[in-house]
Short mmCIF file of C-alpha atoms in Angstrom, two decimals:
data_model
loop_
_atom_site.label_atom_id
_atom_site.label_comp_id
_atom_site.label_asym_id
_atom_site.label_seq_id
_atom_site.Cartn_x
_atom_site.Cartn_y
_atom_site.Cartn_z
CA MET A 1 0.00 0.00 0.00
CA ALA A 2 1.14 3.53 -0.68
CA ASP A 3 2.42 5.86 2.01
CA GLN A 4 -0.67 6.95 3.95
CA SER A 5 0.64 10.44 4.59
CA ARG A 6 1.91 11.09 1.10
CA LYS A 7 1.95 14.72 0.07
CA PRO A 8 3.22 16.54 -3.01
CA THR A 9 7.01 16.25 -3.22
CA PRO A 10 9.21 19.38 -3.16
CA LEU A 11 10.04 18.80 -6.82
CA MET A 12 6.36 18.58 -7.70
CA MET A 13 5.54 21.76 -5.75
CA LYS A 14 8.42 23.57 -7.49
CA ARG A 15 6.88 22.66 -10.85
CA ILE A 16 3.44 23.64 -9.61
CA GLN A 17 4.60 27.07 -8.46
CA SER A 18 6.22 27.74 -11.84
CA ILE A 19 2.94 27.31 -13.73
CA PRO A 20 1.70 30.66 -15.08
CA GLN A 21 -1.59 31.80 -13.54
CA ARG A 22 -3.58 32.96 -16.55
CA PRO A 23 -7.05 31.88 -17.70
CA PRO A 24 -6.96 29.23 -20.46
CA ALA A 25 -8.74 30.16 -23.65
CA TYR A 26 -9.91 26.61 -24.39
CA LEU A 27 -11.55 25.78 -21.03
CA THR A 28 -14.83 27.12 -19.77
CA GLN A 29 -16.40 27.46 -16.33
CA ARG A 30 -19.21 25.02 -17.06
CA SER A 31 -18.88 21.43 -16.00
CA ALA A 32 -18.46 18.75 -18.62
CA PHE A 33 -19.47 15.44 -17.10
CA SER A 34 -19.52 12.86 -19.85
CA THR A 35 -22.73 12.18 -21.71
CA SER A 36 -21.02 9.57 -23.87
CA ILE A 37 -21.22 6.95 -21.10
CA PRO A 38 -24.45 4.90 -21.01
CA PRO A 39 -26.65 5.90 -18.03
CA CYS A 40 -26.17 2.40 -16.63
CA GLY A 41 -22.38 2.89 -16.72
CA MET A 42 -19.49 1.14 -18.42
CA SER A 43 -19.27 -2.45 -17.21
CA GLY A 44 -15.69 -3.56 -16.67
CA ALA A 45 -14.18 -0.06 -16.74
CA TRP A 46 -11.83 0.86 -13.93
CA ALA A 47 -13.37 3.63 -11.80
CA TYR A 48 -10.92 6.14 -10.31
CA LEU A 49 -12.36 7.91 -7.27
CA ASP A 50 -12.03 11.46 -6.05
CA THR A 51 -12.76 12.29 -2.40
CA GLY A 52 -16.18 13.83 -3.11
CA VAL A 53 -17.77 10.69 -4.55
CA MET A 54 -16.28 8.55 -1.75
CA TYR A 55 -17.76 10.90 0.85
CA SER A 56 -21.11 11.03 -0.96
CA ALA A 57 -21.33 7.24 -1.15
CA SER A 58 -20.41 7.04 2.54
CA SER A 59 -23.32 9.26 3.58
CA ARG A 60 -25.76 6.32 3.77
CA VAL A 61 -24.89 2.72 4.68
CA ALA A 62 -27.29 1.23 2.11
CA CYS A 63 -25.77 3.35 -0.64
CA LEU A 64 -22.23 2.48 0.38
CA ASN A 65 -23.01 -1.25 0.33
CA ALA A 66 -24.68 -0.99 -3.09
CA PHE A 67 -21.80 1.10 -4.43
CA LEU A 68 -19.20 -1.46 -3.35
CA VAL A 69 -21.19 -4.31 -4.88
CA HIS A 70 -21.76 -2.45 -8.15
CA TYR A 71 -18.08 -1.51 -8.61
CA ASP A 72 -16.61 -4.61 -7.01
CA GLY A 73 -13.08 -5.33 -8.24
CA ARG A 74 -12.69 -2.16 -10.30
CA LEU A 75 -12.32 0.70 -7.82
CA PHE A 76 -9.06 2.64 -7.77
CA VAL A 77 -7.68 5.70 -6.04
CA VAL A 78 -4.36 7.46 -6.50
CA SER A 79 -2.05 7.80 -3.52
CA THR A 80 -2.51 11.57 -3.20
CA VAL A 81 -6.29 11.16 -2.88
CA GLU A 82 -5.77 8.35 -0.37
CA GLY A 83 -3.69 10.79 1.69
CA GLU A 84 -6.46 13.42 1.52
CA VAL A 85 -9.02 10.96 2.90
CA ARG A 86 -6.77 9.83 5.72
CA ARG A 87 -5.94 13.40 6.72
CA ALA A 88 -9.63 14.37 6.67
CA ALA A 89 -10.47 11.34 8.83
CA ASP A 90 -7.75 12.08 11.39
CA PRO A 91 -9.26 13.35 14.70
CA ALA A 92 -6.28 15.69 15.03
CA ASN A 93 -7.71 17.71 12.13
CA SER A 94 -11.22 18.11 13.58
CA ALA A 95 -10.74 21.83 14.18
CA TRP A 96 -10.69 22.72 10.49
CA ILE A 97 -12.92 20.01 8.95
CA ASP A 98 -16.72 20.05 8.93
CA GLY A 99 -18.08 17.34 11.23
CA ALA A 100 -20.25 15.69 8.57
CA VAL A 101 -17.35 15.63 6.13
CA GLN A 102 -15.04 14.11 8.73
CA ASN A 103 -17.58 11.40 9.56
CA ALA A 104 -17.88 10.57 5.86
CA ALA A 105 -14.08 10.55 5.56
CA ARG A 106 -13.79 8.11 8.47
CA THR A 107 -16.35 5.82 6.88
CA ALA A 108 -14.55 6.07 3.53
CA ARG A 109 -11.23 5.30 5.19
CA GLY A 110 -12.60 2.15 6.78
CA ARG A 111 -14.86 0.81 4.03
CA PHE A 112 -12.88 1.88 0.96
CA LEU A 113 -9.23 2.01 2.00
CA ASP A 114 -8.61 -0.16 5.08
CA SER A 115 -10.91 -2.90 3.79
CA GLY A 116 -9.00 -3.18 0.53
CA ALA A 117 -12.18 -2.56 -1.50
CA VAL A 118 -10.24 0.12 -3.37
CA VAL A 119 -6.87 -0.52 -5.00
CA VAL A 120 -4.36 2.27 -4.34
CA ASP A 121 -2.66 3.01 -7.65
CA ASP A 122 0.67 4.44 -6.52
CA ASP A 123 2.10 4.71 -10.00
CA GLU A 124 3.58 8.07 -10.99
CA PRO A 125 1.97 10.06 -13.81
CA GLU A 126 4.09 11.41 -16.62
CA SER A 127 5.47 14.71 -15.34
CA LYS A 128 4.65 16.60 -18.55
CA ILE A 129 1.02 15.42 -18.47
CA PHE A 130 0.67 16.15 -14.75
CA ASP A 131 2.04 19.67 -15.22
CA GLU A 132 -0.37 20.34 -18.08
CA VAL A 133 -3.40 19.01 -16.20
CA TYR A 134 -2.45 20.76 -12.98
CA GLY A 135 -1.96 24.04 -14.80
CA GLN A 136 -5.37 23.78 -16.44
CA LEU A 137 -7.06 23.03 -13.11
CA SER A 138 -5.24 25.85 -11.33
CA ARG A 139 -6.31 28.42 -13.89
CA LEU A 140 -9.98 27.58 -13.57
CA PRO A 141 -12.01 29.92 -11.35
CA HIS A 142 -12.79 28.79 -7.81
CA ALA A 143 -16.23 27.20 -7.44
CA SER A 144 -17.31 30.17 -5.31
CA GLY A 145 -16.49 32.51 -8.19
CA LYS A 146 -13.90 34.28 -6.02
CA GLY A 147 -10.47 34.10 -7.61
CA LEU A 148 -8.50 31.04 -8.67
CA ARG A 149 -8.20 27.75 -6.85
CA HIS A 150 -5.68 27.25 -4.05
CA GLU A 151 -2.42 25.78 -5.41
CA ARG A 152 -2.64 22.57 -3.33
CA ALA A 153 -6.36 22.04 -3.85
CA ASN A 154 -5.96 20.46 -7.27
CA VAL A 155 -3.17 17.97 -6.68
CA GLY A 156 -5.42 14.95 -6.11
CA GLU A 157 -7.56 15.67 -9.16
CA ALA A 158 -4.51 16.37 -11.33
CA PHE A 159 -2.85 13.13 -10.25
CA THR A 160 -6.01 11.15 -10.92
CA ILE A 161 -6.64 12.65 -14.36
CA ALA A 162 -2.99 12.20 -15.35
CA ILE A 163 -3.07 8.54 -14.25
CA CYS A 164 -6.35 8.01 -16.15
CA ILE A 165 -4.68 9.45 -19.27
CA LYS A 166 -1.80 7.04 -18.75
CA ARG A 167 -4.14 4.06 -18.36
CA ARG A 168 -6.11 5.03 -21.47
CA ARG A 169 -2.88 5.11 -23.45
CA GLN A 170 -2.36 1.57 -22.20
CA SER A 171 -5.76 0.68 -23.76
CA ARG A 172 -7.50 0.41 -20.39
CA ARG A 173 -11.12 1.60 -20.14
CA VAL A 174 -11.43 4.04 -17.24
CA SER A 175 -13.82 6.57 -15.78
CA PHE A 176 -13.17 9.36 -13.29
CA LEU A 177 -15.78 9.66 -10.51
CA SER A 178 -15.72 13.21 -9.17
CA ASN A 179 -18.18 15.87 -8.02
CA ASP A 180 -15.79 18.62 -9.10
CA GLY A 181 -17.16 20.45 -12.14
CA GLY A 182 -13.80 22.03 -12.97
CA ALA A 183 -12.03 18.67 -12.83
CA SER A 184 -14.67 17.27 -15.16
CA VAL A 185 -13.93 20.03 -17.69
CA VAL A 186 -10.22 19.26 -17.71
CA ALA A 187 -10.72 15.48 -17.71
CA THR A 188 -13.13 15.70 -20.64
CA PHE A 189 -10.66 17.91 -22.51
CA HIS A 190 -8.22 14.99 -22.22
CA HIS A 191 -10.88 12.43 -23.27
CA VAL A 192 -11.21 10.92 -19.79
CA PRO A 193 -14.90 10.04 -19.18
CA THR A 194 -16.20 11.65 -15.96
CA ARG A 195 -19.25 11.05 -13.77
CA ASN A 196 -20.52 12.69 -10.62
CA PHE A 197 -22.44 11.11 -7.73
CA GLY A 198 -25.77 11.81 -9.45
CA HIS A 199 -24.65 9.70 -12.40
CA VAL A 200 -23.47 6.99 -10.00
CA LEU A 201 -26.90 6.88 -8.38
CA ARG A 202 -28.48 6.54 -11.82
CA GLU A 203 -26.21 3.54 -12.40
CA LEU A 204 -27.32 2.03 -9.09
CA VAL A 205 -30.97 2.52 -10.05
CA CYS A 206 -30.35 0.87 -13.43
CA ALA A 207 -28.64 -2.03 -11.66
CA GLY A 208 -31.66 -2.52 -9.39
CA HIS A 209 -30.06 -1.47 -6.10
CA PHE A 210 -32.46 1.44 -5.53
CA GLY A 211 -35.71 2.87 -6.75
CA PRO A 212 -35.48 6.47 -8.03
CA ASP A 213 -37.21 7.94 -4.95
CA GLU A 214 -34.79 6.27 -2.54
CA ALA A 215 -31.84 7.25 -4.73
CA PHE A 216 -32.96 10.89 -4.71
CA GLU A 217 -33.17 10.85 -0.89
CA VAL A 218 -29.56 9.62 -0.82
CA LEU A 219 -28.58 12.41 -3.21
CA VAL A 220 -30.15 15.10 -1.02
CA ALA A 221 -28.27 13.79 2.03
CA ALA A 222 -25.00 13.49 0.14
CA GLN A 223 -25.27 16.98 -1.34
CA ARG A 224 -24.74 18.42 2.14
CA ILE A 225 -21.34 16.72 2.26
CA SER A 226 -19.99 17.08 -1.28
CA GLY A 227 -21.89 19.35 -3.59
CA ILE A 228 -22.50 18.55 -7.25
CA PRO A 229 -22.46 21.58 -9.58
CA LEU A 230 -26.00 22.89 -9.98
CA ASP A 231 -25.91 22.51 -13.76
CA ASP A 232 -25.43 18.75 -13.31
CA LEU A 233 -27.53 18.19 -10.20
CA PRO A 234 -30.61 15.96 -10.65
CA VAL A 235 -33.56 18.09 -9.52
CA ALA A 236 -36.13 15.34 -8.93
CA ALA A 237 -36.44 11.58 -8.54
CA THR A 238 -37.82 11.39 -12.08
CA THR A 239 -34.38 12.29 -13.45
CA LEU A 240 -33.00 9.10 -11.90
CA VAL A 241 -35.57 6.77 -13.45
CA CYS A 242 -33.99 4.01 -15.51
CA ASP A 243 -35.07 3.95 -19.16
CA ALA A 244 -34.95 0.15 -19.30
CA ALA A 245 -38.04 -1.63 -20.61
CA GLU A 246 -38.20 -5.41 -20.80
CA GLN A 247 -34.50 -5.59 -19.91
CA ALA A 248 -33.50 -3.44 -22.89
CA CYS A 249 -32.42 0.17 -22.65
CA ALA A 250 -32.61 2.00 -25.96
CA THR A 251 -30.60 4.98 -24.68
CA CYS A 252 -27.74 2.84 -23.37
CA ASP A 253 -27.76 0.57 -26.43
CA LEU A 254 -27.56 3.56 -28.78
CA ILE A 255 -24.47 4.88 -27.01
CA ARG A 256 -22.85 1.44 -26.87
CA ASN A 257 -23.44 0.88 -30.58
CA SER A 258 -21.91 4.26 -31.44
CA GLU A 259 -18.74 3.28 -29.55
CA ALA A 260 -18.42 -0.16 -31.15
#
């Protein structure tokens, strides 16, 4: 297992600090969660987790159990994100972490990391790709609309996206599960499919773990812990209804056929 307290190395931070802080012309503020993935998900694809989706899934026990069953054997997290979860779960950090977030982080630490349900991918991304991805993330506006993002705030997302790019170049099917709209923009720019927790819940409905009403209740609870961008937030249980009829989903089949 990777070093639990791993943080950005001095060399990495030196590269980070040298990245020019100017708005990119080719990225926008809107989120870009992938619509090219069937609503029921991509079976067999490796799913790389960001902290937000782990915390969201940890907000309800029934959801967490269904999530682990649905993605069994294909959940991954990079070592920097693992470190973020462990630091958030540490009681010594209670003074600066919201109580609900810390509870979710402790659950995520136990059920995702300590249990071995998630594989820690401690491979290193290509430095050139990491620098490019990190620079793009850093130049996106902060979610609050006030200035740019903090320099350390994007390391986990940048690592994950860069590793996903590396895995795709190795012909591995991957998806990036994140509630971060800015990260979804950058990931999509690099052709890494992204989903947020709302999309995950739709997958769980399609797989028969939840009805849409129950899934929407989970979403409301999870939104208090890790917010999904409003443009991508399901606004009612009806948006989580599976399109399947007689075990055939025309929407999913159309997307699958277009990718064949």
